[in-house]
Short mmCIF file of C-alpha atoms and ligand atoms in Angstrom, two decimals:
data_model
loop_
_atom_site.label_atom_id
_atom_site.label_comp_id
_atom_site.label_asym_id
_atom_site.label_seq_id
_atom_site.Cartn_x
_atom_site.Cartn_y
_atom_site.Cartn_z
CA MET A 28 -61.48 101.57 -57.27
CA ASN A 29 -64.67 100.21 -55.70
CA VAL A 30 -64.21 97.85 -52.81
CA VAL A 31 -66.92 95.94 -50.97
CA MET A 32 -66.12 94.39 -47.63
CA ILE A 33 -68.50 91.59 -46.66
CA GLY A 34 -68.61 91.50 -42.85
CA ALA A 35 -68.18 94.60 -40.72
CA GLY A 36 -66.54 92.73 -37.85
CA TYR A 37 -63.04 93.35 -36.60
CA VAL A 38 -61.15 92.40 -39.78
CA GLY A 39 -63.72 93.84 -42.18
CA LEU A 40 -64.00 97.14 -40.40
CA VAL A 41 -60.29 97.70 -39.92
CA SER A 42 -59.43 96.60 -43.46
CA GLY A 43 -62.31 98.56 -44.98
CA ALA A 44 -61.34 101.76 -43.18
CA CYS A 45 -57.68 101.29 -44.14
CA PHE A 46 -58.48 100.67 -47.83
CA ALA A 47 -60.58 103.85 -47.75
CA GLU A 48 -57.59 105.64 -46.25
CA PHE A 49 -55.57 104.33 -49.23
CA GLY A 50 -58.08 106.17 -51.44
CA ALA A 51 -60.47 103.39 -52.47
CA ASP A 52 -64.26 103.78 -52.32
CA VAL A 53 -65.29 101.23 -49.73
CA VAL A 54 -68.67 99.90 -48.64
CA CYS A 55 -68.74 97.65 -45.58
CA LEU A 56 -71.69 95.28 -45.78
CA ASP A 57 -73.13 93.34 -42.91
CA LYS A 58 -76.37 91.44 -42.31
CA ASP A 59 -76.53 92.74 -38.77
CA GLU A 60 -78.75 95.81 -39.15
CA ALA A 61 -78.12 97.00 -35.63
CA LYS A 62 -74.39 96.99 -36.28
CA ILE A 63 -74.73 98.86 -39.58
CA ASN A 64 -77.11 101.41 -38.02
CA ALA A 65 -74.64 101.97 -35.20
CA LEU A 66 -71.83 102.47 -37.70
CA LEU A 67 -73.98 104.87 -39.72
CA GLU A 68 -74.47 106.85 -36.51
CA GLY A 69 -70.72 106.92 -35.98
CA ASN A 70 -70.54 104.28 -33.22
CA ILE A 71 -67.72 101.77 -33.55
CA PRO A 72 -68.75 98.42 -32.06
CA ILE A 73 -65.20 97.33 -31.07
CA TYR A 74 -62.33 98.93 -29.23
CA GLU A 75 -59.30 99.37 -31.45
CA PRO A 76 -57.01 102.35 -30.95
CA GLY A 77 -57.37 104.94 -33.72
CA LEU A 78 -60.22 103.15 -35.49
CA ASP A 79 -62.95 105.66 -34.64
CA ASP A 80 -60.90 108.58 -36.02
CA LEU A 81 -59.97 106.63 -39.13
CA VAL A 82 -63.59 105.65 -39.79
CA LYS A 83 -64.87 109.15 -39.17
CA ARG A 84 -62.27 110.75 -41.42
CA ASN A 85 -63.05 108.43 -44.31
CA VAL A 86 -66.82 108.59 -43.86
CA ASP A 87 -66.58 112.41 -43.88
CA ALA A 88 -64.44 112.26 -47.02
CA GLY A 89 -67.15 110.14 -48.70
CA ARG A 90 -64.85 107.15 -49.23
CA LEU A 91 -66.33 104.83 -46.59
CA SER A 92 -69.94 103.82 -46.12
CA PHE A 93 -71.98 101.06 -44.50
CA SER A 94 -74.92 99.09 -45.80
CA THR A 95 -76.93 95.90 -45.45
CA ASP A 96 -77.87 95.84 -49.11
CA LEU A 97 -75.90 93.60 -51.47
CA GLU A 98 -78.03 94.28 -54.53
CA SER A 99 -77.16 97.97 -54.71
CA THR A 100 -73.46 97.60 -53.88
CA ILE A 101 -72.09 94.41 -55.43
CA PRO A 102 -72.56 95.25 -59.15
CA ALA A 103 -70.18 98.25 -59.01
CA ALA A 104 -67.46 96.43 -57.06
CA ASP A 105 -64.00 95.84 -58.53
CA LEU A 106 -62.92 93.84 -55.51
CA ILE A 107 -65.12 92.08 -52.97
CA PHE A 108 -63.47 90.98 -49.75
CA ILE A 109 -65.04 88.20 -47.73
CA ALA A 110 -64.25 89.08 -44.13
CA VAL A 111 -66.95 87.18 -42.29
CA GLY A 112 -66.33 85.15 -39.14
CA THR A 113 -64.91 81.62 -39.25
CA PRO A 114 -65.58 80.40 -35.72
CA THR A 115 -64.30 77.07 -34.50
CA ARG A 116 -67.05 74.57 -35.26
CA ARG A 117 -68.53 73.27 -32.07
CA GLY A 118 -67.16 69.91 -31.07
CA ASP A 119 -64.52 69.21 -33.71
CA GLY A 120 -62.14 72.19 -33.94
CA TYR A 121 -62.65 72.69 -37.67
CA ALA A 122 -63.06 76.26 -38.90
CA ASP A 123 -66.75 76.75 -39.65
CA LEU A 124 -67.05 78.05 -43.21
CA LYS A 125 -70.82 78.39 -43.48
CA TYR A 126 -70.67 82.19 -43.44
CA VAL A 127 -67.94 82.29 -46.09
CA TYR A 128 -69.84 79.98 -48.42
CA ALA A 129 -73.13 81.78 -47.82
CA ALA A 130 -71.43 85.09 -48.67
CA ALA A 131 -70.02 83.58 -51.89
CA ALA A 132 -73.45 82.36 -53.00
CA GLU A 133 -75.12 85.67 -52.16
CA ILE A 134 -72.53 87.76 -53.98
CA ALA A 135 -72.63 85.58 -57.07
CA THR A 136 -76.04 86.62 -58.35
CA TYR A 137 -75.22 90.34 -58.34
CA LEU A 138 -71.78 90.29 -59.97
CA GLN A 139 -71.40 92.61 -62.97
CA GLY A 140 -68.24 93.12 -64.99
CA TYR A 141 -64.90 91.66 -63.98
CA THR A 142 -64.68 91.26 -60.20
CA VAL A 143 -62.07 89.80 -57.89
CA ILE A 144 -63.52 88.00 -54.87
CA VAL A 145 -60.91 87.95 -52.14
CA ASP A 146 -60.88 85.73 -49.06
CA LYS A 147 -59.73 87.89 -46.16
CA SER A 148 -61.09 85.64 -43.43
CA THR A 149 -58.70 82.99 -42.15
CA VAL A 150 -59.87 79.92 -44.02
CA PRO A 151 -58.53 76.38 -44.42
CA VAL A 152 -56.59 75.47 -47.50
CA GLY A 153 -58.95 74.74 -50.37
CA THR A 154 -61.55 77.33 -49.40
CA ALA A 155 -60.76 79.75 -52.23
CA ARG A 156 -61.31 76.97 -54.79
CA GLU A 157 -64.61 76.12 -53.12
CA VAL A 158 -65.66 79.79 -53.18
CA HIS A 159 -64.80 79.77 -56.89
CA ARG A 160 -66.91 76.67 -57.43
CA ILE A 161 -69.91 78.12 -55.56
CA ILE A 162 -69.86 81.38 -57.51
CA LYS A 163 -69.45 79.59 -60.82
CA LYS A 164 -72.33 77.26 -60.01
CA THR A 165 -74.62 80.08 -58.85
CA ASN A 166 -73.78 82.41 -61.74
CA PRO A 167 -72.08 80.53 -64.61
CA SER A 168 -71.69 83.66 -66.74
CA ALA A 169 -69.96 85.76 -64.06
CA ASP A 170 -66.56 87.21 -65.03
CA PHE A 171 -64.50 86.80 -61.88
CA ASP A 172 -61.40 85.47 -60.15
CA VAL A 173 -60.98 84.35 -56.58
CA ALA A 174 -57.95 85.44 -54.56
CA SER A 175 -56.66 84.95 -51.05
CA ASN A 176 -55.29 87.90 -49.10
CA PRO A 177 -54.86 86.87 -45.46
CA GLU A 178 -54.62 89.52 -42.77
CA PHE A 179 -51.90 89.65 -40.14
CA LEU A 180 -53.42 92.30 -37.90
CA ARG A 181 -52.72 92.31 -34.21
CA GLU A 182 -55.53 93.58 -32.05
CA GLY A 183 -54.53 96.83 -30.43
CA SER A 184 -52.16 97.77 -33.25
CA ALA A 185 -54.20 96.69 -36.25
CA ILE A 186 -54.15 100.01 -38.06
CA GLY A 187 -50.38 100.32 -37.80
CA ASP A 188 -50.03 96.70 -38.93
CA PHE A 189 -52.24 97.40 -41.94
CA MET A 190 -50.51 100.64 -42.91
CA ARG A 191 -46.96 99.35 -42.30
CA PRO A 192 -47.12 95.61 -42.90
CA ASP A 193 -44.13 93.26 -42.79
CA ARG A 194 -45.57 91.85 -46.00
CA VAL A 195 -48.77 91.56 -48.01
CA VAL A 196 -49.61 88.04 -49.17
CA LEU A 197 -51.59 87.74 -52.40
CA GLY A 198 -52.76 84.29 -53.45
CA VAL A 199 -53.95 84.62 -57.04
CA GLU A 200 -54.63 82.51 -60.08
CA SER A 201 -54.60 85.15 -62.80
CA GLU A 202 -52.60 88.22 -63.77
CA ARG A 203 -55.81 90.24 -63.90
CA ALA A 204 -56.54 89.51 -60.27
CA GLU A 205 -52.95 90.24 -59.26
CA ALA A 206 -53.06 93.58 -61.09
CA LYS A 207 -56.28 94.64 -59.32
CA LEU A 208 -54.90 93.73 -55.92
CA ARG A 209 -51.55 95.39 -56.59
CA GLU A 210 -53.41 98.56 -57.60
CA LEU A 211 -55.36 98.52 -54.35
CA TYR A 212 -52.19 98.11 -52.27
CA ARG A 213 -50.20 100.60 -54.36
CA PRO A 214 -49.94 103.18 -51.53
CA LEU A 215 -47.70 100.66 -49.74
CA ASN A 216 -45.14 100.85 -52.57
CA LEU A 217 -43.90 104.11 -51.09
CA MET A 218 -42.63 102.31 -48.03
CA GLU A 219 -41.51 99.32 -50.08
CA ALA A 220 -43.67 96.82 -48.21
CA PRO A 221 -42.93 93.39 -49.71
CA ILE A 222 -45.82 92.02 -51.76
CA HIS A 223 -45.57 88.24 -51.82
CA VAL A 224 -47.53 86.85 -54.75
CA THR A 225 -48.27 83.16 -54.67
CA ASP A 226 -50.92 80.56 -55.47
CA LEU A 227 -54.21 80.26 -53.60
CA GLU A 228 -53.29 77.24 -51.49
CA SER A 229 -49.94 78.65 -50.38
CA ALA A 230 -51.55 81.93 -49.34
CA GLU A 231 -54.10 80.03 -47.28
CA ILE A 232 -51.44 77.95 -45.57
CA ILE A 233 -49.15 80.95 -44.94
CA LYS A 234 -51.69 82.48 -42.60
CA TYR A 235 -52.09 79.34 -40.47
CA ALA A 236 -48.41 78.48 -40.55
CA ALA A 237 -47.41 82.01 -39.50
CA ASN A 238 -49.80 82.03 -36.55
CA ALA A 239 -48.87 78.50 -35.52
CA PHE A 240 -45.19 79.40 -35.67
CA LEU A 241 -45.69 82.47 -33.48
CA ALA A 242 -47.73 80.37 -31.05
CA THR A 243 -44.85 77.87 -31.10
CA LYS A 244 -42.37 80.57 -30.08
CA ILE A 245 -44.62 81.49 -27.14
CA SER A 246 -45.16 77.90 -25.96
CA PHE A 247 -41.46 77.26 -26.43
CA ILE A 248 -40.40 80.11 -24.17
CA ASN A 249 -43.14 79.26 -21.66
CA GLU A 250 -41.74 75.74 -21.42
CA ILE A 251 -38.18 77.06 -21.07
CA SER A 252 -39.44 79.39 -18.30
CA GLN A 253 -40.19 76.34 -16.15
CA LEU A 254 -36.64 75.12 -16.51
CA CYS A 255 -35.43 78.63 -15.62
CA GLU A 256 -37.55 78.57 -12.47
CA LYS A 257 -36.06 75.24 -11.37
CA THR A 258 -32.47 76.20 -12.10
CA GLY A 259 -32.29 79.85 -11.08
CA ALA A 260 -31.91 81.14 -14.64
CA ASP A 261 -33.74 84.23 -15.87
CA VAL A 262 -36.07 83.56 -18.81
CA HIS A 263 -35.93 87.20 -19.78
CA SER A 264 -32.20 87.02 -20.21
CA VAL A 265 -32.41 83.62 -21.91
CA ALA A 266 -34.95 85.01 -24.43
CA LYS A 267 -32.73 88.00 -25.09
CA GLY A 268 -29.67 85.84 -25.60
CA MET A 269 -31.60 83.62 -27.99
CA GLY A 270 -33.32 86.44 -29.81
CA LEU A 271 -30.11 88.28 -30.65
CA ASP A 272 -29.49 85.46 -33.10
CA GLY A 273 -31.04 86.93 -36.24
CA ARG A 274 -32.24 83.47 -37.27
CA ILE A 275 -34.37 83.29 -34.14
CA GLY A 276 -35.41 86.91 -33.62
CA LYS A 277 -36.35 88.46 -30.32
CA LYS A 278 -40.08 88.90 -30.88
CA PHE A 279 -42.72 86.58 -29.41
CA LEU A 280 -40.38 85.20 -26.79
CA HIS A 281 -42.06 86.80 -23.78
CA ALA A 282 -42.98 84.19 -21.20
CA GLY A 283 -46.48 84.74 -19.84
CA PRO A 284 -49.69 83.06 -18.76
CA GLY A 285 -50.22 81.45 -22.18
CA TYR A 286 -51.49 82.91 -25.43
CA GLY A 287 -55.14 83.74 -26.02
CA GLY A 288 -57.14 85.87 -28.43
CA SER A 289 -59.16 85.35 -31.54
CA CYS A 290 -56.41 83.83 -33.68
CA PHE A 291 -53.74 81.64 -32.10
CA PRO A 292 -56.06 79.28 -30.17
CA LYS A 293 -58.45 78.89 -33.10
CA ASP A 294 -55.87 78.73 -35.88
CA THR A 295 -53.58 76.20 -34.19
CA VAL A 296 -56.49 73.83 -33.62
CA ALA A 297 -57.79 74.37 -37.15
CA LEU A 298 -54.34 73.63 -38.57
CA ILE A 299 -54.19 70.35 -36.63
CA ARG A 300 -57.59 69.38 -38.04
CA MET A 301 -56.50 70.37 -41.54
CA ALA A 302 -53.40 68.19 -41.25
CA GLN A 303 -55.53 65.27 -40.01
CA GLU A 304 -57.90 65.70 -42.90
CA HIS A 305 -54.99 65.45 -45.31
CA GLY A 306 -53.48 62.49 -43.48
CA VAL A 307 -50.33 64.24 -42.25
CA SER A 308 -49.08 64.68 -38.71
CA SER A 309 -48.86 67.97 -36.81
CA ARG A 310 -47.08 66.83 -33.67
CA ILE A 311 -45.33 70.14 -33.05
CA ILE A 312 -48.51 72.16 -33.17
CA GLU A 313 -50.35 69.60 -31.04
CA SER A 314 -47.65 70.07 -28.39
CA VAL A 315 -47.88 73.85 -28.69
CA VAL A 316 -51.59 73.68 -27.90
CA GLU A 317 -51.01 71.29 -25.00
CA VAL A 318 -48.20 73.38 -23.52
CA ASN A 319 -50.40 76.47 -23.74
CA ALA A 320 -53.24 74.79 -21.82
CA SER A 321 -50.85 73.54 -19.17
CA GLN A 322 -49.24 76.98 -18.88
CA LYS A 323 -52.64 78.46 -18.01
CA ALA A 324 -53.20 75.69 -15.45
CA ARG A 325 -49.70 76.22 -14.06
CA MET A 326 -50.59 79.86 -13.34
CA VAL A 327 -53.29 78.68 -10.92
CA SER A 328 -50.75 76.58 -8.98
CA LYS A 329 -48.31 79.48 -9.03
CA ILE A 330 -50.88 81.80 -7.48
CA ARG A 331 -51.86 79.18 -4.92
CA GLU A 332 -48.23 78.61 -3.94
CA ALA A 333 -47.58 82.35 -3.63
CA LEU A 334 -50.57 82.53 -1.28
CA GLY A 335 -49.02 79.91 0.98
CA GLY A 336 -50.78 76.84 -0.39
CA SER A 337 -54.43 77.88 -0.43
CA GLU A 338 -56.45 80.61 -2.08
CA ALA A 339 -59.53 79.93 0.11
CA ASP A 340 -60.95 83.15 1.60
CA LYS A 341 -58.06 85.19 0.20
CA THR A 342 -58.86 88.45 -1.53
CA ILE A 343 -57.09 88.59 -4.86
CA ALA A 344 -56.86 91.83 -6.85
CA VAL A 345 -56.64 91.00 -10.53
CA LEU A 346 -55.20 93.66 -12.81
CA GLY A 347 -56.14 92.99 -16.43
CA LEU A 348 -58.67 90.56 -17.88
CA THR A 349 -58.35 90.84 -21.68
CA PHE A 350 -56.02 88.46 -23.53
CA LYS A 351 -53.64 91.34 -24.21
CA PRO A 352 -53.59 95.12 -23.72
CA GLU A 353 -55.32 97.69 -25.95
CA THR A 354 -58.31 95.53 -26.72
CA ASP A 355 -61.62 94.66 -25.09
CA ASP A 356 -61.39 91.13 -26.47
CA MET A 357 -61.78 88.31 -23.95
CA ARG A 358 -61.64 85.42 -26.41
CA ASP A 359 -59.54 82.62 -24.91
CA ALA A 360 -58.03 85.08 -22.43
CA PRO A 361 -55.93 83.34 -19.76
CA ALA A 362 -58.29 85.01 -17.22
CA LEU A 363 -61.04 82.64 -18.39
CA ALA A 364 -58.98 79.59 -17.41
CA ILE A 365 -57.35 81.01 -14.28
CA LEU A 366 -60.02 82.99 -12.43
CA PRO A 367 -62.80 80.35 -12.32
CA ALA A 368 -60.28 77.84 -10.90
CA LEU A 369 -59.38 80.32 -8.13
CA VAL A 370 -63.04 81.09 -7.38
CA ASP A 371 -63.77 77.35 -7.20
CA LYS A 372 -61.26 77.03 -4.40
CA GLY A 373 -62.82 79.88 -2.45
CA ALA A 374 -60.82 82.92 -3.58
CA LEU A 375 -62.55 86.31 -3.43
CA ILE A 376 -61.68 88.19 -6.60
CA LYS A 377 -61.78 91.89 -7.33
CA ALA A 378 -60.89 92.68 -10.92
CA HIS A 379 -59.94 95.71 -12.95
CA ASP A 380 -59.50 96.15 -16.69
CA PRO A 381 -59.39 99.38 -18.68
CA GLN A 382 -61.60 98.08 -21.51
CA GLY A 383 -62.62 94.48 -21.00
CA ILE A 384 -65.04 94.42 -18.07
CA GLU A 385 -68.26 94.38 -20.09
CA GLU A 386 -66.96 91.55 -22.27
CA ALA A 387 -65.58 89.69 -19.25
CA LYS A 388 -68.65 89.77 -16.99
CA PRO A 389 -70.79 87.16 -18.76
CA LEU A 390 -67.81 84.82 -19.15
CA LEU A 391 -66.53 84.82 -15.57
CA PRO A 392 -68.04 83.62 -12.27
CA ASP A 393 -70.76 85.90 -10.86
CA SER A 394 -68.94 86.29 -7.56
CA ILE A 395 -66.16 88.39 -9.10
CA ALA A 396 -66.39 92.09 -8.19
CA TYR A 397 -65.43 94.56 -10.92
CA MET A 398 -63.78 97.79 -9.86
CA ASP A 399 -63.52 101.14 -11.60
CA SER A 400 -60.07 102.03 -10.33
CA ILE A 401 -56.80 100.32 -9.54
CA ASN A 402 -56.89 101.71 -5.99
CA GLU A 403 -60.31 100.21 -5.25
CA THR A 404 -59.12 96.90 -6.66
CA VAL A 405 -55.99 96.58 -4.54
CA LYS A 406 -57.52 97.94 -1.33
CA ASP A 407 -57.40 95.30 1.43
CA ALA A 408 -56.24 92.61 -1.00
CA ASP A 409 -54.09 89.73 0.17
CA ALA A 410 -52.50 89.49 -3.25
CA ILE A 411 -52.29 91.23 -6.58
CA VAL A 412 -52.20 89.23 -9.81
CA LEU A 413 -51.00 91.25 -12.79
CA LEU A 414 -52.61 89.33 -15.63
CA THR A 415 -52.53 91.70 -18.63
CA GLU A 416 -49.74 94.20 -19.20
CA TRP A 417 -51.85 97.32 -19.81
CA ASN A 418 -49.73 100.50 -19.66
CA GLN A 419 -51.74 101.59 -16.60
CA TYR A 420 -50.19 98.71 -14.66
CA ARG A 421 -46.62 99.27 -15.75
CA GLY A 422 -46.00 102.33 -13.61
CA LEU A 423 -47.98 101.48 -10.46
CA ASP A 424 -47.31 103.65 -7.40
CA LEU A 425 -45.81 100.70 -5.56
CA ALA A 426 -45.47 102.34 -2.14
CA LYS A 427 -49.07 103.48 -2.18
CA ILE A 428 -50.39 100.18 -3.43
CA LYS A 429 -48.45 98.24 -0.84
CA SER A 430 -49.83 100.48 1.92
CA MET A 431 -53.41 99.93 0.73
CA MET A 432 -53.18 96.14 0.65
CA LYS A 433 -53.82 93.79 3.52
CA GLY A 434 -51.19 91.32 2.35
CA LYS A 435 -47.97 91.68 0.38
CA VAL A 436 -48.11 89.06 -2.36
CA PHE A 437 -47.57 90.35 -5.90
CA ILE A 438 -47.85 87.82 -8.72
CA ASP A 439 -46.62 89.28 -11.97
CA LEU A 440 -47.70 86.95 -14.76
CA ARG A 441 -46.30 89.29 -17.44
CA ASN A 442 -42.86 89.91 -15.95
CA VAL A 443 -43.48 93.65 -15.97
CA TYR A 444 -41.55 94.42 -12.78
CA GLU A 445 -38.04 93.76 -11.52
CA ARG A 446 -37.70 91.58 -8.44
CA HIS A 447 -35.30 93.85 -6.56
CA LEU A 448 -37.64 96.83 -6.93
CA MET A 449 -40.63 94.84 -5.71
CA GLU A 450 -38.71 93.44 -2.76
CA GLU A 451 -37.48 96.92 -1.85
CA HIS A 452 -41.13 97.90 -1.59
CA GLY A 453 -41.83 94.97 0.70
CA PHE A 454 -43.68 92.71 -1.71
CA ASP A 455 -43.45 88.92 -1.82
CA TYR A 456 -42.85 88.88 -5.54
CA THR A 457 -43.57 85.98 -7.89
CA CYS A 458 -43.15 86.10 -11.66
CA ILE A 459 -42.52 83.72 -14.54
CA GLY A 460 -39.22 82.04 -15.20
CA ARG A 461 -37.06 84.54 -13.32
C1 LIG B 525 -52.22 87.52 -33.70
C2 LIG B 525 -51.12 87.69 -34.73
O1 LIG B 525 -50.02 88.41 -34.15
C3 LIG B 525 -51.64 88.39 -35.96
O2 LIG B 525 -50.62 88.50 -36.94
C4 LIG B 525 -52.78 87.52 -36.48
O3 LIG B 525 -53.26 87.87 -37.68
C5 LIG B 525 -53.88 87.47 -35.43
O4 LIG B 525 -53.33 86.87 -34.26
P1 LIG B 525 -53.36 89.00 -31.81
O5 LIG B 525 -54.10 87.77 -31.45
O6 LIG B 525 -54.11 90.27 -31.91
O7 LIG B 525 -52.60 88.81 -33.19
O8 LIG B 525 -52.26 89.24 -30.68
P2 LIG B 525 -50.71 88.99 -30.46
O9 LIG B 525 -50.09 90.28 -30.12
O10 LIG B 525 -50.10 88.24 -31.55
O11 LIG B 525 -50.74 88.12 -29.13
C6 LIG B 525 -51.40 86.86 -29.08
C7 LIG B 525 -51.28 86.24 -27.73
O12 LIG B 525 -49.95 85.82 -27.47
C8 LIG B 525 -51.63 87.17 -26.56
O13 LIG B 525 -52.35 86.43 -25.60
C9 LIG B 525 -50.29 87.61 -26.02
O14 LIG B 525 -50.33 87.96 -24.66
C10 LIG B 525 -49.48 86.35 -26.24
N1 LIG B 525 -48.03 86.58 -26.36
C11 LIG B 525 -47.54 87.26 -27.43
C12 LIG B 525 -47.17 86.05 -25.40
O15 LIG B 525 -47.59 85.42 -24.42
N2 LIG B 525 -45.83 86.24 -25.57
C13 LIG B 525 -45.30 86.90 -26.64
O16 LIG B 525 -44.07 87.01 -26.71
C14 LIG B 525 -46.19 87.44 -27.58
#
């Protein structure tokens, strides 16, 4: 089975490598020559655990290759996945589809034999039909179907998510297209992964609705965490007690500094715009977005309060910059909202992150100092802010760290530590909702 992946970004590269692992012959295409050359030389442009080994293994086995050339690759394809970026359009929050539509038009001329064109990028409802229209218009004699196969990959565990999915969603409009896609995903039959076959529009909405629902769970628990703080309840225990109800589920109920990343912020806003466009309300999701922004802002006040009312001239050691662990991705990371506000008020920040420093530097104030080790970061600090729950920060040598600091404030924005333990070590401990 010949698969072409248009776009060798995060989704394209992970999906392409995983389809190759399933046994398909995959070519990842990208217009960015530098990126393709790097991939041909064995350099993976993103940090995702296990991806370099997976790519190497499949390149060595001859099942995975990289190219910039559509003309030589498209004609042989059985399935072409469009996995190009859909950034938020500047100014209005709509998903920008220019790359998706450009890919559709470019593919169209080279199609030969029956081909399924599959939207993998997260695209607003109606996009698959538009892709169909563009291809038909560009190449009226092409024999093709359009399908929608949204991805549900979490950064940091994308390969596991791909290989052991909760479900695969296939939006199709013909049995031929369904059969091709089922054949591609056949290796998942062994583990009985549910394949949910539906129409194009439903598949498109499933992706947005799933992400918006998960974002809702996070904003919900973040809001409850405030009530916990005021009343002496423990949000951790509240989340556990709620989550044991199978109808609620315990996942995505960790209070924190607000969600970030490449999906939730963008997809919630895009869903609101989509609803507006269709004349329906999306009051819940609007609130989710608002609560998330105020949660990030609330973290600044929390830090200020823990520092005795002012962060001016205080040295703050920040552990973790990326929006979550096991990624170098800084998109919409809480750090981007919290750290500039602290710097503005005169805080001196030293920051550490296992993978994200290069991505973070251009996005954060110049005055921030980036450290290579945890020890250097905490040395002489008035306070530590644990911002991303990397494993490295879960088992800190508390006695040593405390002895290296100037102050004793520890602000745990991921609720990694237990209060009694931190107090035993002499810290002034602040966390979320506990
Ligand atoms: C998400 C979805 O999980 C994935 O299915 C989708 O396709 C892409 O978006 P990702 O953005 O990689 O994946 O990360 P995820 O693990 O979902 O976390 C998103 C954000 O929510 C992070 O900032 C994380 O810290 C935050 N989060 C998550 C919480 O604050 N609390 C939680 O309980 C879970």
